[in-house]
Amino acid sequence: MKRAGTLRQVSDLSDFSRGHWLRELLCRGEEPSHVQPSPDGQHLLVLQKNGPPPLPRVVAFQRHSIAGADLERSWQPPQAALVGLLFLQSPVVLGSWVLAMVWEHGRTEVWHFVVAVGWQLLQTLELCQGARARIVSVCSQGASLVWCEERPPLGAHSDMSKCAFRFCVCARSLEVGEQGVRLGTVRIVLHNSPEYQVLASPQHIFLVPAAADFATTSRFLLIWHPETAKLTITAPSAGFIHSKVLHSSSESDFRKLLLGSVGLLSGFTPLDIHTSAVSNSGGLLLVSTKGAVNIVEPDGTQRHIFDLEVDSLAQGTPVRLKTFGSILACVLAGVLYLVDQNSGRLIEKEFLSMKEVHFLESPGEEDSIQLLTQAGIYSFSFSKPEDSSRPEPCLVEMVFEEACRYYQRRSLSSSKLTVEKLKKGGAFQAPVALAAILQHSLHQKQKPAQGLQDTYAKLLSTMSLELQSYMSLELLKTCVVCAPESEVESYCKELVEQEVSRILHSDMDKDNLAYLNSVFASFPKAAWKATRSCLQLQQNGDGLLVARATPEVWKKVLGGPQLDDMGQNGMVPLFELICASFLKFKPKWLPSFVELTQQYVGTSWAYSSKEGPEGRVPLYKRALGVLARKNKHSDGDNEMELELLLCSKRPKAVLQALHLLIRLKRWQRLVEVAEKFSKLSPLLNKEIFTTLLAEFAQHRELDPYLDRLWPLCPAELTASDILTVVLQHLPHSQEDPVPFSSDGNQLTVGLLKPLLQRVVQRPSVQNEMYLDALQSPTFPPPTPPREH
C-alpha cells in the first residue's frame, strides 16, 4: 500500500523581506541558482552565478519579523569569485551560528546576524598561506573548514597538463569568541594531488574527483577521517577498500599514498558521477549519468538504492538530492521521487508544475519535506492511511508462498502443500509477524522516541537488503531472456555471481549442491569470481591471503554434504569445488585458503567433532584429493602437495612432507622444514630427528647440513639410542667391510662425533660408557719417566 502524500503551499514568499526580489532571482537566468538556508530556517541566501547581465551576486533574505541591515555582495570577472557559503557553529555569538563567505583567492569574510541590527561583518581573514593559491572547493565540519586549493607551478610558462598533481587538500579551525575570530594552524590532509570536490558529513570528509581527465585518479574516491587521521581509498564498484593512517606530513603525499595500489586501481573502470551529495546518515549519495542512485558509506562500501526513470543525464542537468530521515527525496526535470533508503522502494512519485526546485530544512517537522520554488515554499507531508495497522496483503502472500515452498521441499508426505493449507493450519505464524514488522516500519514514519526496538530494526535492515537482492535477481533473469546473443555472456556472469551468493546464504542441501556443481561446470570463470566475491578473498599489505566472509558463509562452505554422504552420483562437495577453482585460476592461493579454513574450523567446532568437517576427513586431505583428480599433472603438483601437507601442521602430514622431500632429494628444503616444525611439539621433534638421522646413515647428501641438524636432537635421546638408529639404517654392502675403504659414501665415526659429544655433555645425561673415549686428548700423552 502506497503512502498518500499531499503537497500544500506554506508561503508565497511575501513573508520574506524583499520577497518580490527573491522571486525575481529564482526566475532569472538560464543556470540554476544555489540556495542556502540558515540552520534556524529564518534566512535564505541565494547565490546567482550567471554572467552579466546581471552580475554574479549573493543576496540574503530574512523573515519580515526579523528587521535589520541586508546582506548583498556582487563581483565582476575577472575578480575572484565566491566558492562557498558555510554556516559554522558559534556558541558565543547570538544565534549560535556565523556565516563564512569563502572567496576564490582565500579571503574569508565572517558575518553574523543580530536582531534589530542586521548583518554585521565580524572579521576578514586569509584562509590560504600562499598568495598564488586558488580555492576550488570548500566545506565545513563543525567549527572547521576543509578546502581543496590549486597551487600553480612557479614557472610562468609551465605546461599545466604536466602539472596535474598541483592541488592540495587542507583543513583549518575557525573559532569565534568574544575577542573576535581566530584561525587555527593549517593542517595538510593531502598534497601533490589532483583536483577534488570536498563534501562534509558529521564525522568524515569525502573527496570526489572533480574531473575525469586523468585515467587513474578518476577510478576511486577518498574518505578522510579527521579524528583518527585515517585516509581510505575506495573503488566502490570494484569492491576495493584500503585505509592508511597518516602519521606525518610526508605520508600525506598523494603519489606515495597510491604507490602500492596504482597497478590494481588502473584496472578499474572510471567512476560515473553526475551529481553528489551527503545524506543525513553520513553517507555519500552518487547519481550516475544513467540515473542510478547509490550510497557510499564512510567505511568505503557501496549500496544501490534506486534507478531514476531516465535514459541518460546530460552534463549540467540539475539533480537535487536531500534525505529526510530514512527517505531520499530527488527532483529531476520537474518530477519529485521519494524513495526508502533502506529498501530502495519508491514511496511516491509527484509531478511538479515547476522545474527549478530547492530543498529546505524542516526544523521540528520530521514528517514533511519543504520545497522552495519561484511560486513560494511548499510542504510535502504524508497522511496516515486509515488501515495502516493492517499488513500489506501482497507482502503477506509473498511470505506465505516462500514458506510454502520451503516446507514442501522438506515434507515427507506425497500430498502437495498449498498456501491455503498452511494458512488454515494456523501453526505457522512467522509470516504474519514478519509482515507486521515490515509494515510497521515501511508505512509509518515514527519519531526516534517511538521507533522500533533494536532487534526489530536489525531484522528490518536485513530483510530490506534480501528483498532488494531478490528483485534485482529477477530483473537480471528477465534481461538474460530478452537480451541479444552478444550480451548474453555478460549477463550470465552477473547472474552466476548472484546465484552463487544466493545459495551461499541459503540452506546447503543436496539440491542446491547439485545446482552449484552444474554452475561451476558450465561457467567456471564466473563461478570463481563469484566465490572470491562471496568469501571476500584478497591479499593484505603483507601479501597474505585474508577472507572476510561471515560465519554463516563459512559453515555453508565447510559443513555441507561430503563425499561419503553423496554416493556415486558425480557431485562434488562445495569445499572441493572451491579447491578445484583455486587450482585452475589461482593455484598459489590454495594452501593459504586451506589454512584459513582450518583456522575457522578450530574456532567453530570442537576438536575431532563428528559434526565438523575435520571429524571425518581432514581438510588438507580433501584438498589433496582434488589435486590427485586433476586431468593433467604438471611439475608444480609436487610443490603444491608439499605446501598442502605443511599448511595443515598435523604431525602425520609434516612427516609425509619430509618423506616427499627425501624422495625428491631436496635436501636444503628438507632441513628448513625440519627446523621450522620441530618447534611445534617435543614428540614431533623426536620423529623428525629420527627420520633425518636414519636418512643420514644411508648416504652423504646431508653432510653439508650437519651443523643445522645436530641442534634438533631431542633432550631425551641418549648416545645408545642414536647408535641404535644409525646401525639399523646403515646400507647393506655385498662386499666384506674393510677398515679403510676408498668409498666416500660410508659413514665414519668422525661424522657422528659432534652429535655424540653434544649428547654426553648435556647436564642431564651421564653416559660414562662413551665419556672416556670421546674426551680423549688430541695429542699423545707424555712419556712416563724411566727408572734408573
CSV table of N, CA, C and O in Angstrom, one decimal, residues 542-642:
chain,number,residue,atom,x,y,z
A,542,ASP,N,50.8,-7.3,3.4
A,542,ASP,CA,51.9,-8.2,3.6
A,542,ASP,C,51.9,-9.4,2.6
A,542,ASP,O,52.8,-10.3,2.7
A,543,GLY,N,51.0,-9.4,1.7
A,543,GLY,CA,50.9,-10.5,0.7
A,543,GLY,C,50.2,-11.7,1.2
A,543,GLY,O,50.2,-12.7,0.5
A,544,LEU,N,49.6,-11.7,2.4
A,544,LEU,CA,48.9,-12.8,2.9
A,544,LEU,C,47.4,-12.8,2.5
A,544,LEU,O,46.8,-11.8,2.4
A,545,LEU,N,46.9,-14.0,2.3
A,545,LEU,CA,45.5,-14.1,1.9
A,545,LEU,C,44.6,-14.0,3.1
A,545,LEU,O,44.8,-14.6,4.1
A,546,VAL,N,43.6,-13.1,3.0
A,546,VAL,CA,42.6,-12.9,4.0
A,546,VAL,C,41.2,-13.1,3.5
A,546,VAL,O,41.0,-12.9,2.3
A,547,ALA,N,40.3,-13.5,4.3
A,547,ALA,CA,38.9,-13.7,3.9
A,547,ALA,C,38.0,-13.1,5.0
A,547,ALA,O,38.2,-13.3,6.2
A,548,ARG,N,37.1,-12.3,4.5
A,548,ARG,CA,36.2,-11.5,5.5
A,548,ARG,C,34.8,-12.1,5.3
A,548,ARG,O,33.8,-11.3,5.5
A,549,ALA,N,34.6,-13.3,5.0
A,549,ALA,CA,33.3,-13.9,4.9
A,549,ALA,C,32.7,-14.1,6.3
A,549,ALA,O,33.4,-14.2,7.3
A,550,THR,N,31.4,-14.1,6.3
A,550,THR,CA,30.6,-14.2,7.6
A,550,THR,C,30.7,-15.7,8.0
A,550,THR,O,30.9,-16.6,7.3
A,551,PRO,N,30.5,-15.9,9.3
A,551,PRO,CA,30.5,-17.3,9.8
A,551,PRO,C,29.4,-18.2,9.1
A,551,PRO,O,29.7,-19.4,8.9
A,552,GLU,N,28.3,-17.6,8.8
A,552,GLU,CA,27.3,-18.3,8.1
A,552,GLU,C,27.8,-18.9,6.7
A,552,GLU,O,27.5,-20.0,6.4
A,553,VAL,N,28.5,-18.1,6.0
A,553,VAL,CA,29.0,-18.5,4.7
A,553,VAL,C,30.1,-19.6,4.9
A,553,VAL,O,30.1,-20.6,4.2
A,554,TRP,N,30.9,-19.4,5.9
A,554,TRP,CA,32.0,-20.4,6.2
A,554,TRP,C,31.3,-21.8,6.5
A,554,TRP,O,31.8,-22.8,6.1
A,555,LYS,N,30.2,-21.8,7.3
A,555,LYS,CA,29.6,-23.0,7.6
A,555,LYS,C,29.0,-23.7,6.4
A,555,LYS,O,28.9,-24.9,6.3
A,556,LYS,N,28.5,-22.9,5.4
A,556,LYS,CA,28.0,-23.5,4.2
A,556,LYS,C,29.1,-24.1,3.4
A,556,LYS,O,29.0,-25.2,2.8
A,557,VAL,N,30.3,-23.4,3.4
A,557,VAL,CA,31.4,-24.0,2.6
A,557,VAL,C,31.9,-25.3,3.2
A,557,VAL,O,32.3,-26.2,2.5
A,558,LEU,N,32.0,-25.3,4.5
A,558,LEU,CA,32.7,-26.5,5.2
A,558,LEU,C,31.7,-27.5,5.7
A,558,LEU,O,32.1,-28.7,5.9
A,559,GLY,N,30.5,-27.1,6.0
A,559,GLY,CA,29.6,-28.0,6.7
A,559,GLY,C,28.5,-28.7,5.9
A,559,GLY,O,27.6,-29.3,6.4
A,560,GLY,N,28.6,-28.6,4.5
A,560,GLY,CA,27.6,-29.2,3.7
A,560,GLY,C,27.9,-30.7,3.5
A,560,GLY,O,28.7,-31.3,4.2
A,561,PRO,N,27.1,-31.3,2.6
A,561,PRO,CA,27.3,-32.8,2.4
A,561,PRO,C,28.7,-33.1,1.9
A,561,PRO,O,29.3,-32.3,1.1
A,562,GLN,N,29.3,-34.2,2.4
A,562,GLN,CA,30.6,-34.6,2.0
A,562,GLN,C,30.6,-35.8,1.1
A,562,GLN,O,29.5,-36.3,0.8
A,563,LEU,N,31.7,-36.2,0.6
A,563,LEU,CA,31.8,-37.3,-0.4
A,563,LEU,C,31.1,-38.6,0.0
A,563,LEU,O,30.4,-39.2,-0.7
A,564,ASP,N,31.3,-39.0,1.3
A,564,ASP,CA,30.7,-40.2,1.8
A,564,ASP,C,29.2,-40.1,2.0
A,564,ASP,O,28.5,-41.1,2.2
A,565,ASP,N,28.6,-38.9,1.9
A,565,ASP,CA,27.2,-38.8,2.0
A,565,ASP,C,26.5,-38.8,0.7
A,565,ASP,O,25.2,-38.9,0.7
A,566,MET,N,27.2,-38.6,-0.4
A,566,MET,CA,26.5,-38.4,-1.7
A,566,MET,C,26.6,-39.6,-2.6
A,566,MET,O,25.9,-39.6,-3.6
A,567,GLY,N,27.3,-40.6,-2.3
A,567,GLY,CA,27.3,-41.8,-3.1
A,567,GLY,C,28.1,-41.5,-4.4
A,567,GLY,O,28.9,-40.6,-4.6
A,568,GLN,N,27.7,-42.3,-5.5
A,568,GLN,CA,28.4,-42.2,-6.7
A,568,GLN,C,27.6,-41.5,-7.8
A,568,GLN,O,27.4,-41.9,-8.9
A,569,ASN,N,27.1,-40.3,-7.4
A,569,ASN,CA,26.2,-39.5,-8.4
A,569,ASN,C,27.0,-38.5,-9.1
A,569,ASN,O,26.4,-37.6,-9.8
A,570,GLY,N,28.3,-38.4,-8.9
A,570,GLY,CA,29.1,-37.4,-9.6
A,570,GLY,C,29.2,-36.0,-9.0
A,570,GLY,O,29.9,-35.2,-9.4
A,571,MET,N,28.5,-35.8,-7.9
A,571,MET,CA,28.5,-34.5,-7.3
A,571,MET,C,29.8,-34.3,-6.4
A,571,MET,O,30.3,-35.3,-5.9
A,572,VAL,N,30.2,-33.1,-6.3
A,572,VAL,CA,31.4,-32.8,-5.6
A,572,VAL,C,31.0,-31.8,-4.5
A,572,VAL,O,30.3,-30.9,-4.7
A,573,PRO,N,31.5,-32.0,-3.2
A,573,PRO,CA,31.1,-31.0,-2.1
A,573,PRO,C,31.6,-29.6,-2.5
A,573,PRO,O,32.5,-29.4,-3.3
A,574,LEU,N,31.0,-28.6,-1.8
A,574,LEU,CA,31.4,-27.3,-2.1
A,574,LEU,C,32.8,-26.9,-1.8
A,574,LEU,O,33.5,-26.2,-2.6
A,575,PHE,N,33.4,-27.5,-0.7
A,575,PHE,CA,34.8,-27.2,-0.4
A,575,PHE,C,35.7,-27.7,-1.6
A,575,PHE,O,36.6,-27.1,-2.0
A,576,GLU,N,35.4,-28.9,-2.1
A,576,GLU,CA,36.2,-29.5,-3.2
A,576,GLU,C,36.0,-28.6,-4.5
A,576,GLU,O,36.9,-28.5,-5.3
A,577,LEU,N,34.8,-28.1,-4.7
A,577,LEU,CA,34.5,-27.3,-5.9
A,577,LEU,C,35.4,-26.0,-5.8
A,577,LEU,O,36.0,-25.6,-6.8
A,578,ILE,N,35.5,-25.4,-4.6
A,578,ILE,CA,36.3,-24.2,-4.5
A,578,ILE,C,37.7,-24.5,-4.6
A,578,ILE,O,38.5,-23.8,-5.3
A,579,CYS,N,38.2,-25.6,-4.1
A,579,CYS,CA,39.6,-26.0,-4.2
A,579,CYS,C,40.0,-26.2,-5.7
A,579,CYS,O,41.0,-25.8,-6.2
A,580,ALA,N,39.1,-26.9,-6.5
A,580,ALA,CA,39.3,-27.1,-7.9
A,580,ALA,C,39.4,-25.7,-8.6
A,580,ALA,O,40.2,-25.6,-9.6
A,581,SER,N,38.6,-24.7,-8.2
A,581,SER,CA,38.7,-23.4,-8.8
A,581,SER,C,40.0,-22.7,-8.5
A,581,SER,O,40.6,-22.1,-9.4
A,582,PHE,N,40.5,-22.9,-7.3
A,582,PHE,CA,41.8,-22.4,-6.9
A,582,PHE,C,42.9,-23.0,-7.8
A,582,PHE,O,43.7,-22.3,-8.3
A,583,LEU,N,42.8,-24.3,-8.0
A,583,LEU,CA,43.9,-25.0,-8.8
A,583,LEU,C,43.8,-24.5,-10.2
A,583,LEU,O,44.9,-24.4,-10.9
A,584,LYS,N,42.7,-24.1,-10.7
A,584,LYS,CA,42.6,-23.7,-12.1
A,584,LYS,C,42.9,-22.3,-12.4
A,584,LYS,O,43.6,-21.9,-13.3
A,585,PHE,N,42.5,-21.4,-11.4
A,585,PHE,CA,42.6,-19.9,-11.7
A,585,PHE,C,43.7,-19.3,-10.7
A,585,PHE,O,44.2,-18.3,-11.1
A,586,LYS,N,43.9,-19.8,-9.5
A,586,LYS,CA,44.8,-19.2,-8.6
A,586,LYS,C,45.5,-20.2,-7.7
A,586,LYS,O,45.2,-20.3,-6.5
A,587,PRO,N,46.3,-21.1,-8.3
A,587,PRO,CA,46.8,-22.2,-7.5
A,587,PRO,C,47.7,-21.8,-6.3
A,587,PRO,O,47.7,-22.5,-5.3
A,588,LYS,N,48.4,-20.7,-6.4
A,588,LYS,CA,49.2,-20.2,-5.3
A,588,LYS,C,48.4,-19.9,-4.0
A,588,LYS,O,49.0,-19.9,-3.0
A,589,TRP,N,47.2,-19.6,-4.2
A,589,TRP,CA,46.3,-19.3,-3.0
A,589,TRP,C,45.7,-20.5,-2.3
A,589,TRP,O,45.2,-20.4,-1.2
A,590,LEU,N,45.8,-21.7,-3.0
A,590,LEU,CA,45.1,-22.8,-2.4
A,590,LEU,C,45.6,-23.2,-1.0
A,590,LEU,O,44.8,-23.4,-0.1
A,591,PRO,N,47.0,-23.3,-0.8
A,591,PRO,CA,47.4,-23.7,0.6
A,591,PRO,C,47.0,-22.6,1.6
A,591,PRO,O,46.6,-23.0,2.8
A,592,SER,N,47.0,-21.4,1.3
A,592,SER,CA,46.6,-20.3,2.2
A,592,SER,C,45.1,-20.4,2.5
A,592,SER,O,44.6,-20.2,3.6
A,593,PHE,N,44.3,-20.8,1.5
A,593,PHE,CA,42.9,-21.0,1.7
A,593,PHE,C,42.6,-22.1,2.6
A,593,PHE,O,41.7,-22.0,3.5
A,594,VAL,N,43.3,-23.2,2.4
A,594,VAL,CA,43.1,-24.4,3.3
A,594,VAL,C,43.5,-24.0,4.7
A,594,VAL,O,42.8,-24.4,5.7
A,595,GLU,N,44.5,-23.2,4.9
A,595,GLU,CA,45.0,-22.8,6.2
A,595,GLU,C,43.9,-21.9,6.9
A,595,GLU,O,43.6,-22.0,8.1
A,596,LEU,N,43.3,-21.0,6.1
A,596,LEU,CA,42.2,-20.2,6.6
A,596,LEU,C,41.0,-21.0,7.0
A,596,LEU,O,40.4,-20.7,8.1
A,597,THR,N,40.6,-22.0,6.3
A,597,THR,CA,39.5,-22.8,6.6
A,597,THR,C,39.8,-23.6,7.9
A,597,THR,O,38.9,-23.8,8.8
A,598,GLN,N,41.0,-24.1,8.1
A,598,GLN,CA,41.4,-24.8,9.3
A,598,GLN,C,41.3,-23.9,10.5
A,598,GLN,O,40.9,-24.3,11.6
A,599,GLN,N,41.7,-22.6,10.4
A,599,GLN,CA,41.6,-21.6,11.5
A,599,GLN,C,40.2,-21.4,11.8
A,599,GLN,O,39.8,-21.4,13.0
A,600,TYR,N,39.3,-21.3,10.8
A,600,TYR,CA,37.9,-21.1,11.2
A,600,TYR,C,37.3,-22.4,11.8
A,600,TYR,O,36.5,-22.3,12.8
A,601,VAL,N,37.7,-23.6,11.3
A,601,VAL,CA,37.2,-24.8,12.0
A,601,VAL,C,37.6,-24.9,13.4
A,601,VAL,O,36.9,-25.3,14.3
A,602,GLY,N,38.9,-24.5,13.7
A,602,GLY,CA,39.4,-24.6,15.1
A,602,GLY,C,38.6,-23.7,16.0
A,602,GLY,O,38.5,-24.0,17.2
A,603,THR,N,38.0,-22.6,15.5
A,603,THR,CA,37.3,-21.7,16.4
A,603,THR,C,35.8,-22.0,16.5
A,603,THR,O,35.1,-21.5,17.3
A,604,SER,N,35.3,-22.8,15.5
A,604,SER,CA,33.8,-23.1,15.4
A,604,SER,C,33.4,-24.5,15.8
A,604,SER,O,32.3,-24.6,16.2
A,605,TRP,N,34.3,-25.5,15.7
A,605,TRP,CA,33.9,-26.8,16.0
A,605,TRP,C,34.9,-27.4,17.1
A,605,TRP,O,36.1,-27.0,17.1
A,606,ALA,N,34.4,-28.2,18.0
A,606,ALA,CA,35.2,-28.8,18.9
A,606,ALA,C,36.2,-29.8,18.3
A,606,ALA,O,35.9,-30.3,17.2
A,607,TYR,N,37.3,-30.0,18.9
A,607,TYR,CA,38.4,-30.9,18.3
A,607,TYR,C,37.8,-32.3,18.1
A,607,TYR,O,37.2,-32.9,18.9
A,608,SER,N,38.0,-32.8,16.9
A,608,SER,CA,37.6,-34.1,16.4
A,608,SER,C,36.1,-34.3,16.5
A,608,SER,O,35.6,-35.4,16.7
A,609,SER,N,35.3,-33.2,16.5
A,609,SER,CA,33.9,-33.3,16.5
A,609,SER,C,33.4,-34.0,15.2
A,609,SER,O,33.8,-33.7,14.1
A,610,LYS,N,32.5,-34.9,15.4
A,610,LYS,CA,31.9,-35.6,14.2
A,610,LYS,C,31.1,-34.7,13.3
A,610,LYS,O,30.8,-35.0,12.2
A,611,GLU,N,30.5,-33.7,13.9
A,611,GLU,CA,29.7,-32.8,13.1
A,611,GLU,C,30.5,-31.8,12.3
A,611,GLU,O,30.0,-31.3,11.3
A,612,GLY,N,31.7,-31.6,12.7
A,612,GLY,CA,32.6,-30.6,11.9
A,612,GLY,C,33.2,-31.3,10.7
A,612,GLY,O,33.3,-32.5,10.6
A,613,PRO,N,33.8,-30.5,9.8
A,613,PRO,CA,34.4,-31.1,8.6
A,613,PRO,C,35.7,-31.9,9.0
A,613,PRO,O,36.1,-32.7,8.2
A,614,GLU,N,36.3,-31.6,10.1
A,614,GLU,CA,37.6,-32.2,10.4
A,614,GLU,C,37.3,-33.6,11.2
A,614,GLU,O,38.2,-34.3,11.4
A,615,GLY,N,36.0,-33.8,11.5
A,615,GLY,CA,35.7,-35.1,12.2
A,615,GLY,C,35.8,-36.3,11.3
A,615,GLY,O,35.8,-37.4,11.8
A,616,ARG,N,35.7,-36.1,10.0
A,616,ARG,CA,35.7,-37.3,9.1
A,616,ARG,C,37.0,-37.3,8.3
A,616,ARG,O,37.9,-38.2,8.6
A,617,VAL,N,37.2,-36.5,7.4
A,617,VAL,CA,38.4,-36.4,6.6
A,617,VAL,C,39.0,-35.0,6.8
A,617,VAL,O,38.3,-34.0,6.6
A,618,PRO,N,40.3,-34.9,7.2
A,618,PRO,CA,40.9,-33.6,7.4
A,618,PRO,C,40.9,-32.8,6.1
A,618,PRO,O,40.9,-33.3,5.0
A,619,LEU,N,40.8,-31.5,6.2
A,619,LEU,CA,40.6,-30.6,5.1
A,619,LEU,C,41.8,-30.7,4.1
A,619,LEU,O,41.7,-30.6,2.9
A,620,TYR,N,43.0,-30.9,4.7
A,620,TYR,CA,44.2,-30.9,3.8
A,620,TYR,C,44.1,-32.2,2.9
A,620,TYR,O,44.6,-32.2,1.7
A,621,LYS,N,43.6,-33.3,3.5
A,621,LYS,CA,43.4,-34.5,2.7
A,621,LYS,C,42.4,-34.3,1.6
A,621,LYS,O,42.5,-34.9,0.5
A,622,ARG,N,41.3,-33.6,1.9
A,622,ARG,CA,40.3,-33.3,0.9
A,622,ARG,C,40.9,-32.5,-0.3
A,622,ARG,O,40.6,-32.7,-1.4
A,623,ALA,N,41.7,-31.5,0.1
A,623,ALA,CA,42.4,-30.7,-0.9
A,623,ALA,C,43.4,-31.5,-1.8
A,623,ALA,O,43.5,-31.4,-3.0
A,624,LEU,N,44.1,-32.4,-1.1
A,624,LEU,CA,45.0,-33.3,-1.8
A,624,LEU,C,44.2,-34.3,-2.7
A,624,LEU,O,44.7,-34.6,-3.8
A,625,GLY,N,43.0,-34.7,-2.3
A,625,GLY,CA,42.2,-35.5,-3.2
A,625,GLY,C,41.8,-34.7,-4.5
A,625,GLY,O,41.8,-35.3,-5.6
A,626,VAL,N,41.5,-33.4,-4.4
A,626,VAL,CA,41.2,-32.6,-5.6
A,626,VAL,C,42.5,-32.5,-6.5
A,626,VAL,O,42.4,-32.6,-7.7
A,627,LEU,N,43.6,-32.4,-5.9
A,627,LEU,CA,44.9,-32.3,-6.6
A,627,LEU,C,45.1,-33.6,-7.4
A,627,LEU,O,45.6,-33.6,-8.5
A,628,ALA,N,44.8,-34.8,-6.7
A,628,ALA,CA,45.1,-36.1,-7.3
A,628,ALA,C,44.1,-36.3,-8.5
A,628,ALA,O,44.4,-37.1,-9.4
A,629,ARG,N,42.9,-35.7,-8.5
A,629,ARG,CA,42.0,-35.9,-9.5
A,629,ARG,C,42.1,-35.0,-10.7
A,629,ARG,O,41.3,-35.0,-11.6
A,630,LYS,N,43.2,-34.2,-10.8
A,630,LYS,CA,43.5,-33.4,-11.9
A,630,LYS,C,43.7,-34.2,-13.2
A,630,LYS,O,44.3,-35.2,-13.1
A,631,ASN,N,43.2,-33.7,-14.3
A,631,ASN,CA,43.3,-34.4,-15.5
A,631,ASN,C,44.8,-34.4,-16.0
A,631,ASN,O,45.3,-35.3,-16.5
A,632,LYS,N,45.4,-33.2,-15.9
A,632,LYS,CA,46.8,-33.0,-16.4
A,632,LYS,C,47.7,-32.7,-15.2
A,632,LYS,O,47.4,-31.7,-14.5
A,633,HIS,N,48.7,-33.5,-15.0
A,633,HIS,CA,49.6,-33.3,-13.9
A,633,HIS,C,50.9,-32.5,-14.5
A,633,HIS,O,51.4,-32.8,-15.5
A,634,SER,N,51.3,-31.6,-13.7
A,634,SER,CA,52.5,-30.8,-14.1
A,634,SER,C,53.6,-30.9,-13.0
A,634,SER,O,53.4,-31.5,-12.0
A,635,ASP,N,54.7,-30.2,-13.3
A,635,ASP,CA,55.8,-30.3,-12.4
A,635,ASP,C,55.5,-29.6,-11.1
A,635,ASP,O,56.1,-29.9,-10.0
A,636,GLY,N,54.6,-28.6,-11.1
A,636,GLY,CA,54.3,-27.9,-9.9
A,636,GLY,C,53.4,-28.7,-8.9
A,636,GLY,O,53.1,-28.2,-7.8
A,637,ASP,N,52.9,-29.8,-9.3
A,637,ASP,CA,52.0,-30.6,-8.4
A,637,ASP,C,52.7,-31.1,-7.2
A,637,ASP,O,52.1,-31.1,-6.1
A,638,ASN,N,54.0,-31.5,-7.3
A,638,ASN,CA,54.7,-31.9,-6.1
A,638,ASN,C,54.9,-30.8,-5.1
A,638,ASN,O,54.7,-31.0,-3.9
A,639,GLU,N,55.1,-29.6,-5.6
A,639,GLU,CA,55.3,-28.4,-4.7
A,639,GLU,C,53.9,-28.1,-4.1
A,639,GLU,O,53.9,-27.8,-2.9
A,640,MET,N,52.8,-28.2,-4.9
A,640,MET,CA,51.5,-28.0,-4.3
A,640,MET,C,51.2,-29.0,-3.2
A,640,MET,O,50.6,-28.7,-2.2
A,641,GLU,N,51.5,-30.3,-3.5
A,641,GLU,CA,51.3,-31.3,-2.5
A,641,GLU,C,52.1,-31.0,-1.2
A,641,GLU,O,51.5,-31.2,-0.1
A,642,LEU,N,53.3,-30.6,-1.4
A,642,LEU,CA,54.1,-30.3,-0.2
A,642,LEU,C,53.5,-29.1,0.6
A,642,LEU,O,53.4,-29.2,1.8
